[in-house]
Short mmCIF file of C-alpha atoms and ligand atoms in Angstrom, two decimals:
data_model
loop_
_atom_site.label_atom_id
_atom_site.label_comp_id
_atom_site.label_asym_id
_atom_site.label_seq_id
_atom_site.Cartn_x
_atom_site.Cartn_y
_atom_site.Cartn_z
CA UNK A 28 117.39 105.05 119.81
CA UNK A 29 115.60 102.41 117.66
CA UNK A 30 112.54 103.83 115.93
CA UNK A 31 109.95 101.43 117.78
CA UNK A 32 110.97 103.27 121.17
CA UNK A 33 108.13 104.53 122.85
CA UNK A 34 108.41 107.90 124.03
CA UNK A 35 106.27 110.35 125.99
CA UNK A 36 105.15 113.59 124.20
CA UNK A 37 105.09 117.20 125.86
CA UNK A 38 102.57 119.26 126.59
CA UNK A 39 102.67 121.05 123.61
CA UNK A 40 101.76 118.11 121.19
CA UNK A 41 99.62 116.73 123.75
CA UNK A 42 97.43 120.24 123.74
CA UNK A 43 96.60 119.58 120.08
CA UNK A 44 95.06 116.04 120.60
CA UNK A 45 91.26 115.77 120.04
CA UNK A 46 91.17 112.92 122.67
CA UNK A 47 88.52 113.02 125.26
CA UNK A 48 91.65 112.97 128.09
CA UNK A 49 92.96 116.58 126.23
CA UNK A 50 89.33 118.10 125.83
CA UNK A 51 87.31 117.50 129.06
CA UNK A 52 89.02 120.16 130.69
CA UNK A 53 90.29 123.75 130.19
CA UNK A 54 93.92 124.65 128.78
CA UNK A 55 95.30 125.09 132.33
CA UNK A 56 94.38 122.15 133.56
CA UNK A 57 96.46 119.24 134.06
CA UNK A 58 94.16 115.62 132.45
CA UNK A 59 95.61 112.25 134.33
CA UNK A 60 91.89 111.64 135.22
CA UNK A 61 91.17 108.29 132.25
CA UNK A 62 93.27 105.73 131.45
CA UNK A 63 94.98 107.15 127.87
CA UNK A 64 98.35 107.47 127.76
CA UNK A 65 100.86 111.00 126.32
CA UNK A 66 102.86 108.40 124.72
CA UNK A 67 103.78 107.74 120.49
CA UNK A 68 102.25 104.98 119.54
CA UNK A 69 104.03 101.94 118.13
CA UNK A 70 105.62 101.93 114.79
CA UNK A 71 103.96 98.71 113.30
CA UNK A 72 100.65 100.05 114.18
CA UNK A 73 101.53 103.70 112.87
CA UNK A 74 102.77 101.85 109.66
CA UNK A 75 99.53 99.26 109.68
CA UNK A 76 96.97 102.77 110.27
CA UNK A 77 99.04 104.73 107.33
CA UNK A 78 98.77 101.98 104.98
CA UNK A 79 94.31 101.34 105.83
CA UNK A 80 94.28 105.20 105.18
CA UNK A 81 96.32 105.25 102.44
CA UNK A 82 94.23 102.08 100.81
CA UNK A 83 90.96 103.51 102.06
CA UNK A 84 89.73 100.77 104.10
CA UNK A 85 87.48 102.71 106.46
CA UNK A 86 84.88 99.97 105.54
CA UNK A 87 82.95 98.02 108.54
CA UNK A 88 84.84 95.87 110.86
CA UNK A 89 84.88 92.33 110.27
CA UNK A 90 86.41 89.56 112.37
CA UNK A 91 89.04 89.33 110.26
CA UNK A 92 91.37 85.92 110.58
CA UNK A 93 94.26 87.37 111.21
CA UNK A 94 92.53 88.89 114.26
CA UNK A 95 91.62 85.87 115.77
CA UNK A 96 95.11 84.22 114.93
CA UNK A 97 97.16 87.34 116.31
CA UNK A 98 95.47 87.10 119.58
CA UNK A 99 96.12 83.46 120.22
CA UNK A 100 99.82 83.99 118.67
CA UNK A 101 99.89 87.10 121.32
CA UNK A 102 98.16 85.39 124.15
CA UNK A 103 100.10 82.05 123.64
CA UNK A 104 103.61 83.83 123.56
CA UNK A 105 103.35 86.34 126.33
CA UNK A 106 101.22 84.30 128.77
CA UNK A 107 101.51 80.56 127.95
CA UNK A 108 97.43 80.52 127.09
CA UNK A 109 96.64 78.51 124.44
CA UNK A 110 93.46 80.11 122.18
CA UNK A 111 91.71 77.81 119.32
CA UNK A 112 91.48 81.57 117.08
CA UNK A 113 88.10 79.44 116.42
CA UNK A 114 87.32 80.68 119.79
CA UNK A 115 87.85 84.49 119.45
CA UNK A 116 85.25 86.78 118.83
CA UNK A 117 85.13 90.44 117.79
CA UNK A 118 83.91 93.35 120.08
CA UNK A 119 83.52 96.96 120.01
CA UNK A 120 85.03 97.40 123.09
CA UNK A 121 85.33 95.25 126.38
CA UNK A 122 82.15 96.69 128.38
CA UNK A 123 79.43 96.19 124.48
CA UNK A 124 80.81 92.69 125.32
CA UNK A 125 80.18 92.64 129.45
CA UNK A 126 76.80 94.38 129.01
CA UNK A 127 75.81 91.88 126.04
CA UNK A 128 77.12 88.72 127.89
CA UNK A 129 75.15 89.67 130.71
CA UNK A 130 71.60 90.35 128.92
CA UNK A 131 71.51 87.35 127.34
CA UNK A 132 73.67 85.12 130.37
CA UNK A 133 71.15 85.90 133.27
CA UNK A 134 67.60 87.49 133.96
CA UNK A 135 67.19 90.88 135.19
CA UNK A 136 67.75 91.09 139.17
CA UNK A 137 70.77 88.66 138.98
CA UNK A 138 73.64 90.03 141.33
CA UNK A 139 76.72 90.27 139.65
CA UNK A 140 79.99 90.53 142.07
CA UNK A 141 82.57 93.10 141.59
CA UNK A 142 85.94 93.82 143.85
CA UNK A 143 85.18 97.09 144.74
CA UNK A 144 86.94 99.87 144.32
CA UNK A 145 86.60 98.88 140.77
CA UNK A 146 86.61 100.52 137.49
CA UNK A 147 83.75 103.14 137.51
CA UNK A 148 81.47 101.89 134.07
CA UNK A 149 81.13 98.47 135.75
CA UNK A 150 78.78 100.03 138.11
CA UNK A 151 76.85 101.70 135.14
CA UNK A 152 76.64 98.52 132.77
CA UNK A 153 75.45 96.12 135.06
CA UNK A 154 72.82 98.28 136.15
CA UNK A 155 71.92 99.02 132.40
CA UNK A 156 71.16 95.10 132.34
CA UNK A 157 69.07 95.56 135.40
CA UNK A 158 71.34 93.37 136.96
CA UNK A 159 72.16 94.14 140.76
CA UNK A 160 75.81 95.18 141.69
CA UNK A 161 77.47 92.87 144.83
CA UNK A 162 80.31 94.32 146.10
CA UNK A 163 83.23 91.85 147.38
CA UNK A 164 85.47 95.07 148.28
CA UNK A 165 89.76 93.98 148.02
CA UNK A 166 90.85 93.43 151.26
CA UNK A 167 94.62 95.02 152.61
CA UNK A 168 97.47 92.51 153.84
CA UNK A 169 99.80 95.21 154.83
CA UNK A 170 100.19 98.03 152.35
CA UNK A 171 99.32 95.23 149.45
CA UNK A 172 95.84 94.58 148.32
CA UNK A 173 94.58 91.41 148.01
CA UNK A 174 91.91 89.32 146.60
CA UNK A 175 89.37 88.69 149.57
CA UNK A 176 88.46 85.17 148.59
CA UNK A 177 85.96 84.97 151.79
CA UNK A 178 84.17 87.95 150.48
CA UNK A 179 83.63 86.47 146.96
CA UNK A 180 82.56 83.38 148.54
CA UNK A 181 79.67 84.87 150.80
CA UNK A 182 79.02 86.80 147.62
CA UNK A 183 78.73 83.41 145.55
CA UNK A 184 76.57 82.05 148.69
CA UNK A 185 74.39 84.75 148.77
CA UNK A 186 73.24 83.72 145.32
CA UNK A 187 74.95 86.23 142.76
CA UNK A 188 75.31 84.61 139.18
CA UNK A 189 78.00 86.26 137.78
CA UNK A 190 81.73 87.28 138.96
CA UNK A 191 82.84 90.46 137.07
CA UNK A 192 86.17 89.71 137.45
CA UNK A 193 88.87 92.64 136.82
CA UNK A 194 92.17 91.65 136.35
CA UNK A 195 95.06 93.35 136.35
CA UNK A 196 92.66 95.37 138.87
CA UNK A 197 92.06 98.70 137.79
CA UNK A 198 92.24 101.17 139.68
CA UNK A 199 94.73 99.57 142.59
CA UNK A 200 96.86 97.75 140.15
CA UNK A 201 96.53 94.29 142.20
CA UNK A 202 98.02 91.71 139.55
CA UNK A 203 96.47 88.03 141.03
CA UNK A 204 98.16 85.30 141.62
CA UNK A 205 97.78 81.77 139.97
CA UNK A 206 96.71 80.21 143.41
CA UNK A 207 93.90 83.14 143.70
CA UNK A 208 92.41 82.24 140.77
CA UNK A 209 91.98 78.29 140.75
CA UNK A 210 90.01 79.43 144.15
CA UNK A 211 88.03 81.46 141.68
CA UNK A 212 87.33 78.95 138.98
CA UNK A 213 86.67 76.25 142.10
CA UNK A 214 84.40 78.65 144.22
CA UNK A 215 82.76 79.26 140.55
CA UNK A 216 82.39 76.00 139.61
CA UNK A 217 80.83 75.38 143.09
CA UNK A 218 78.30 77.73 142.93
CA UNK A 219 77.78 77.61 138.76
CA UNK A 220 78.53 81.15 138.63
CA UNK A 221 79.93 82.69 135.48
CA UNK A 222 83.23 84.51 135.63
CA UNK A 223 83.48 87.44 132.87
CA UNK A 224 87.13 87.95 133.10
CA UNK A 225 88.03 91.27 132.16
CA UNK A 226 91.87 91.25 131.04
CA UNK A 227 92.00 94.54 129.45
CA UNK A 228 95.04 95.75 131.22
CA UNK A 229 96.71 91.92 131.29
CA UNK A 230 100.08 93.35 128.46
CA UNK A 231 100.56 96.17 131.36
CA UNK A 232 101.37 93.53 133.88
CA UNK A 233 104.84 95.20 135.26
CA UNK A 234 108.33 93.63 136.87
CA UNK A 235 107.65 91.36 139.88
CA UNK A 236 104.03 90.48 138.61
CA UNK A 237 102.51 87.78 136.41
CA UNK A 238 99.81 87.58 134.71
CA UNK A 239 98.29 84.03 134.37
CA UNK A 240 94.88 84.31 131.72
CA UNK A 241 92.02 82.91 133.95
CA UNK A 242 91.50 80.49 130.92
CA UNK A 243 94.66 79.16 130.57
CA UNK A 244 93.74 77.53 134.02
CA UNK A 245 91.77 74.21 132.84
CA UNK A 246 89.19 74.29 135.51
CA UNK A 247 88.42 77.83 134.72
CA UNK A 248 87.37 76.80 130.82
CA UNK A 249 83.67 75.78 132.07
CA UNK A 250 82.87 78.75 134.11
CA UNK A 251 84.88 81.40 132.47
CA UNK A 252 84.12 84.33 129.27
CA UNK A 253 87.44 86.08 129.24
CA UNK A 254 87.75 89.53 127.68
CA UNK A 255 90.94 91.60 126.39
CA UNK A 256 92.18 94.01 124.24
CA UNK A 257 94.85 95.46 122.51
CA UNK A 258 93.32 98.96 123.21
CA UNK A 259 95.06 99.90 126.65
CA UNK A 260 98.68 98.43 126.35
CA UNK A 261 98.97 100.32 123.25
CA UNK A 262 96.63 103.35 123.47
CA UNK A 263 94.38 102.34 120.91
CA UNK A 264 90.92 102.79 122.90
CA UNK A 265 89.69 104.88 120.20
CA UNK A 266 89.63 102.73 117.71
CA UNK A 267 87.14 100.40 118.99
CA UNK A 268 88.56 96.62 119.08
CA UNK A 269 88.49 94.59 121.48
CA UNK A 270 87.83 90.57 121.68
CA UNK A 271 86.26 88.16 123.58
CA UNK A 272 87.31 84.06 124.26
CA UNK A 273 84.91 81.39 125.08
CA UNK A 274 86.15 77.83 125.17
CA UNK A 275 83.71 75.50 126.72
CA UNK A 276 80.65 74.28 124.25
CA UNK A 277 78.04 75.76 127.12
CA UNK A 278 80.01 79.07 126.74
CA UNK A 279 80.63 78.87 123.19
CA UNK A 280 76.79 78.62 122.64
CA UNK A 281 76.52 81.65 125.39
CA UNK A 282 78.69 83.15 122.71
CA UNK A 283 77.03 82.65 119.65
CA UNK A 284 73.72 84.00 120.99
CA UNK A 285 75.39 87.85 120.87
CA UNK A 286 73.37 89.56 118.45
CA UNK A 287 75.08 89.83 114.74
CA UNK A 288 74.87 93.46 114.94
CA UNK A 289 77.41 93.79 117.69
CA UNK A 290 80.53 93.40 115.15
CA UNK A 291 79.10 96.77 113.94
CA UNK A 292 80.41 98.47 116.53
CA UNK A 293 83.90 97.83 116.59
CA UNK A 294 86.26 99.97 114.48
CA UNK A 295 88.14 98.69 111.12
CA UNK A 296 91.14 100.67 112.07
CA UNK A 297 90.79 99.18 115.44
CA UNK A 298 91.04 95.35 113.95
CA UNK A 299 93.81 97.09 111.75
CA UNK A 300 95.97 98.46 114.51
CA UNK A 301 95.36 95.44 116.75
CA UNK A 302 96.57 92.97 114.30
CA UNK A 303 99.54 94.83 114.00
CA UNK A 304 99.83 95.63 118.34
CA UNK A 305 99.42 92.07 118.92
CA UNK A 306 101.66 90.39 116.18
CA UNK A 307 104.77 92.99 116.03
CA UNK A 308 104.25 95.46 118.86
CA UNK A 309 105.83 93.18 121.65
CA UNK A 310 109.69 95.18 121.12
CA UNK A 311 107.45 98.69 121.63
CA UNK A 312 105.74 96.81 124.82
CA UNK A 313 108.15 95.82 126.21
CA UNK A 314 109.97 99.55 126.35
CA UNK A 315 106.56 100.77 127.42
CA UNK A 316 107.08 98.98 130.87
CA UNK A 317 109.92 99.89 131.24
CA UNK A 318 109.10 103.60 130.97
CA UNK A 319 105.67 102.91 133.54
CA UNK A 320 107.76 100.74 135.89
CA UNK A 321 110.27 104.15 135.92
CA UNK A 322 106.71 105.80 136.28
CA UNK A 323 105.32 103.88 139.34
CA UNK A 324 108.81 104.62 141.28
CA UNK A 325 109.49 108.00 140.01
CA UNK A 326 105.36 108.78 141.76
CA UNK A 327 106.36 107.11 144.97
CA UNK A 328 109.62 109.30 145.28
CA UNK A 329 107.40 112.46 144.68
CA UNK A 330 104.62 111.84 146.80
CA UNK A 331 106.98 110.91 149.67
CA UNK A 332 109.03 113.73 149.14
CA UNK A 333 105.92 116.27 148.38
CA UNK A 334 102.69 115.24 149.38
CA UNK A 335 104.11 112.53 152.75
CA UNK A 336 100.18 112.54 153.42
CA UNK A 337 99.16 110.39 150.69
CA UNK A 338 98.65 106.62 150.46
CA UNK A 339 100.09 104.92 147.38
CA UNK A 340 100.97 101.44 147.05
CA UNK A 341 102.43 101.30 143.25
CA UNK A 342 100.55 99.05 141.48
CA UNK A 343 101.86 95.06 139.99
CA UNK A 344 100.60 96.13 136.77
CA UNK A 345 98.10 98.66 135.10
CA UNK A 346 99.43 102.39 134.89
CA UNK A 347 97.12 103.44 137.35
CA UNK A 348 97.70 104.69 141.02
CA UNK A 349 95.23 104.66 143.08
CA UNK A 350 96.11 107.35 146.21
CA UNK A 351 94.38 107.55 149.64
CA UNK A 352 94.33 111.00 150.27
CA UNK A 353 92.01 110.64 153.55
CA UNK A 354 94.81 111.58 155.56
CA UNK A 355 95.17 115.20 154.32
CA UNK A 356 91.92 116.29 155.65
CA UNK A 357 90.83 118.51 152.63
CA UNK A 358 87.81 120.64 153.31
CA UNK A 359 86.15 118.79 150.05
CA UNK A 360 85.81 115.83 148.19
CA UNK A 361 89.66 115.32 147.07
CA UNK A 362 89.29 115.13 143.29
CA UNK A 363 87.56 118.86 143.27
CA UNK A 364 89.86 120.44 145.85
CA UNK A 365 92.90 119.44 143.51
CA UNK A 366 90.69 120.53 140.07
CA UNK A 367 89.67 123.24 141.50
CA UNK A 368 93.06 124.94 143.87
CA UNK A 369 95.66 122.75 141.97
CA UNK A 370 94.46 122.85 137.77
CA UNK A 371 94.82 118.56 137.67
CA UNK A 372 91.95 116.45 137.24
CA UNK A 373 92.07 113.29 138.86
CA UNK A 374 89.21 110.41 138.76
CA UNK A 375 86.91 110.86 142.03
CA UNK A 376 87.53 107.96 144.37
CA UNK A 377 83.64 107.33 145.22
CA UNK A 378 83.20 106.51 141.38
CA UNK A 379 85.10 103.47 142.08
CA UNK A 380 82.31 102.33 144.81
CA UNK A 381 82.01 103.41 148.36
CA UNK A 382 84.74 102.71 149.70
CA UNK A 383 86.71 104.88 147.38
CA UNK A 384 85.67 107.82 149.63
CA UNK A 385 88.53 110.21 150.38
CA UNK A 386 90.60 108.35 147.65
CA UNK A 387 91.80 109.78 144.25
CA UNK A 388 93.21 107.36 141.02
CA UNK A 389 95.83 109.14 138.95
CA UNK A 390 96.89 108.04 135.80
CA UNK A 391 100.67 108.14 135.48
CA UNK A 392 101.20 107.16 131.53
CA UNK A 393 102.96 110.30 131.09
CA UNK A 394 106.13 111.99 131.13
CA UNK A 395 108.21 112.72 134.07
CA UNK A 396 108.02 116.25 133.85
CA UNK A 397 104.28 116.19 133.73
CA UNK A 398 103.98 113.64 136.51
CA UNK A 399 106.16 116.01 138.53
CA UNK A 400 103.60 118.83 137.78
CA UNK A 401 100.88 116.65 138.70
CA UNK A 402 102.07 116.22 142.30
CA UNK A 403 103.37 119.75 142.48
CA UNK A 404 99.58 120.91 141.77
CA UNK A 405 98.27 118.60 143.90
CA UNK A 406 100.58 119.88 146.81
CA UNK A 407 99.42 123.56 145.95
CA UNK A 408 95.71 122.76 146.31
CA UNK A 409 96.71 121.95 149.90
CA UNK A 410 97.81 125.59 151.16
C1 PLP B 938 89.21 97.35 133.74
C2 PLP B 938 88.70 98.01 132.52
N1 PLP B 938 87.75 97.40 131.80
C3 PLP B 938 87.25 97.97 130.69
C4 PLP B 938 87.70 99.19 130.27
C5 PLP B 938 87.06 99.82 129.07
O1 PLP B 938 87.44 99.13 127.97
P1 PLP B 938 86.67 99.35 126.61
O2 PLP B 938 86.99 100.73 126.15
O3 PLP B 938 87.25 98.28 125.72
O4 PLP B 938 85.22 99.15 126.90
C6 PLP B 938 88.70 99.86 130.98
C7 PLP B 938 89.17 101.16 130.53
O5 PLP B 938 90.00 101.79 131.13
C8 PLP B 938 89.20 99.25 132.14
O6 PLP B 938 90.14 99.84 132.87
#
C-alpha cells in the first residue's frame, strides 16, 4: 500500500477525536450528521502540519504566495481554470467570505437566491446580513436532480440581487453541467445579479461528473465571486482556510473593500496544510474517490437491501446522501426517530429549507463497516 493511501479509521480511533462530528453526541451514538470525514489525512499535509509545529509557526495567517500560486496551479490542473494568483484572496472559511461579500455587495432587504434544499448555514448567513432568502428549490428529471433554470429566472425577475450558487450541491450531490451554467452567467448578466459561487466541495466531484469552475466560463468573469477550499476534499475544516477569486475590475474592487481584519480569521495551519493539499495531495485525492465512489454504491446496495423504503439517488459528487425517508411513515420527524430508536444522528431534512421535510442527509465519508451500522440503526428505529 503506498503511504499516501487514504484509509478510513475505526471506531476506536475515531472515539478519541475532539472534533465537533465525535463530541455532539453520546458514546453510543453513531455521528454521520456534518460533513467531516473518519478518514487519515494526507501525508504531505501530515508532513507540512508536523514540520509548522515542529518550527512553531502558530503565528497569524497571512496570504501567503504560495497560497495564491497553489490554488491556481490546483485549479488550473484539475479543472482547466486559469487563476491570475493576483486574484486569490484569503478567507477564514467559505461562509466569513459569503456573509462579508454580501454586507458590503448589496443593502439590507436584497433577496439572495438559493437552490433549496441547500446547505443549512446559508439560510443563517444571509439572514445575518439582513438580506432576504429566495428559494429556487432543484427540480427532479426522473430520479436525477436538476438545476431548475425557470425557477432561478423568475427568481432573477422578481428582483433578487444575488445568486448563492452551491456547486457541487450539497446536500443532493447534483454536479452541474457546463451548459447549466453559461444559462447562469447569461440569466446573471441579464439581470446584473451577482453569482457567489460556492465550490467548496468542487475536488469531491466523483466518476461520471465534471466539474467546470463557474469562472473558467468567460461570460461568467463579470458577474461571478467564486469561493473554494481545500478544507472538505481533504478534511481540513478545522483549520480555517479557505479562498476566494475575483477576476473582473468591478469585482476585484468588490473584493478589496473586505475589511483587513478578515485575514485574521483564517488559521496559519490552515494556509499550511492547504498549500501542501493543493500542490501534492492530488495522488491522496484521487484514492479518496475512489474509496467515496465505493461509498455511494456500497449505501445504495444497503438501503435497497435494508431499508427498500428510502429514496437515495447517489450523488455526482460531494460525499453526501441526501435520503427521502417520507415513504416510511415514521411517527416523528425522521432525524429524531433514528437518534432517538436507532443511536445515529443524521442532519434534519427541514434544515435544508422546506422542502426537506420528511428527508434526512447522511454523510457517508466513512468506513464500510460503519456505514453498514448506520443503515442497520436506521432500520432498527423502524420496529
Ligand atoms: C456547500 C458548503 N458551503 C460551505 C460550507 C462551509 O464551509 P466553511 O467551513 O469553509 O465555511 C460547507 C460545509 O460543509 C458546505 O457544504
Amino acid at each position: 500500500m503506498s503511504e499516501d493511501q487514504p484509509r478510513w479509521l475505526p471506531l476506536s480511533d475515531l472515539r478519541l477525536r475532539r472534533s465537533y462530528k465525535w463530541r455532539a453526541y453520546p458514546a453510543d451514538v453513531i455521528p454521520a450528521f456534518v460533513a467531516e470525514m473518519d478518514v487519515t489525512l494526507a501525508s504531505p499535509v501530515t508532513r507540512a502540519l508536523q514540520d509548522a509545529i515542529a518550527a512553531g509557526d502558530t503565528g497569524y495567517a497571512t496570504l501567503d504566495p504560495e497560497l495564491a500560486q497553489a490554488v491556481a496551479s490546483f485549479q488550473l490542473g484539475r479543472f482547466g481554470w486559469q487563476v491570475d494568483p493576483a486574484d486569490v484572496r484569503l478567507i477564514p472559511d467559505v461562509m466569513a467570505g459569503v456573509t462579508e461579500l454580501l454586507r458590503r455587495a448589496v443593502p439590507p432587504g436584497s433577496g439572495v437566491v438559493i437552490n433549496t434544499p441547500v446547505y443549512p448555514p446559508f439560510f443563517h448567513h444571509i439572514g445575518e446580513t439582513r438580506c432576504r432568502v429566495v428559494e429556487a428549490p432543484l427540480a427532479r428529471a426522473g430520479s436525477r436532480w436538476v438545476l431548475d433554470l425557470d425557477a432561478v429566472e423568475a427568481a432573477f425577475t422578481q428582483g433578487a440581487a444575488v445568486y448563492l450558487l452551491c456547486n457541487p450541491h450539497n446536500p443532493t450531490g447534483l454536479v452541474m453541467t457546463e451548459e447549466e451554467l453559461r444559462q447562469i452567467a447569461d440569466l446573471a448578466e441579464r439581470f446584473r445579479v451577482l453569482v457567489l459561487a460556492d465550490e467548496i466541495h468542487a475536488p469531491l466531484t466523483l466518476a461520471g461528473a465534471r466539474h467546470i469552475p463557474f469562472l473558467s466560463l468567460p461570460e461568467a468573469q463579470a458577474r461571478g465571486i467564486a469561493l473554494v477550499s481545500a478544507s472538505k476534499a481533504w478534511n481540513l475544516p478545522g483549520l480555517k482556510c479557505a479562498q476566494l477569486v475575483a477576476a473582473s475590475p468591478a469585482l476585484r474592487a468588490l473584493v478589496r473593500r473586505l475589511p483587513e481584519e478578515l485575514v485574521y480569521g483564517a488559521g496559519n495551519l490552515g494556509v499550511i496544510a492547504s498549500i501542501a493539499a493543493y500542490r501534492d495531495g492530488g495522488a491522496w485525492l484521487d484514492q479518496l474517490l475512489v474509496l467515496v465512489d465505493r461509498n455511494r454504491r456500497l449505501f445504495a446496495d444497503l438501503l435497497a437491501d435494508r431499508l427498500p423504503g428510502v429514496g437515495y439517488v447517489p450523488p455526482q459528487g460531494t460525499y453526501l446522501a441526501w435520503l427521502d425517508c417520507a415513504g416510511l411513515e415514521l411517527t416523528g420527524e425522521p432525524a429524531k426517530v433514528f437518534l432517538k430508536k436507532g443511536r445515529v444522528a443524521l442532519r434534519r431534512g427541514p434544515d435544508f429549507g422546506s422542502v426537506g421535510t420528511g428527508w434526512v442527509r447522511a454523510t457517508i465519508a466513512t468506513a464500510p463497516e460503519i456505514l453498514a451500522e448506520i443503515v442497520e440503526r436506521m432500520r432498527a428505529a423502524l420496529a
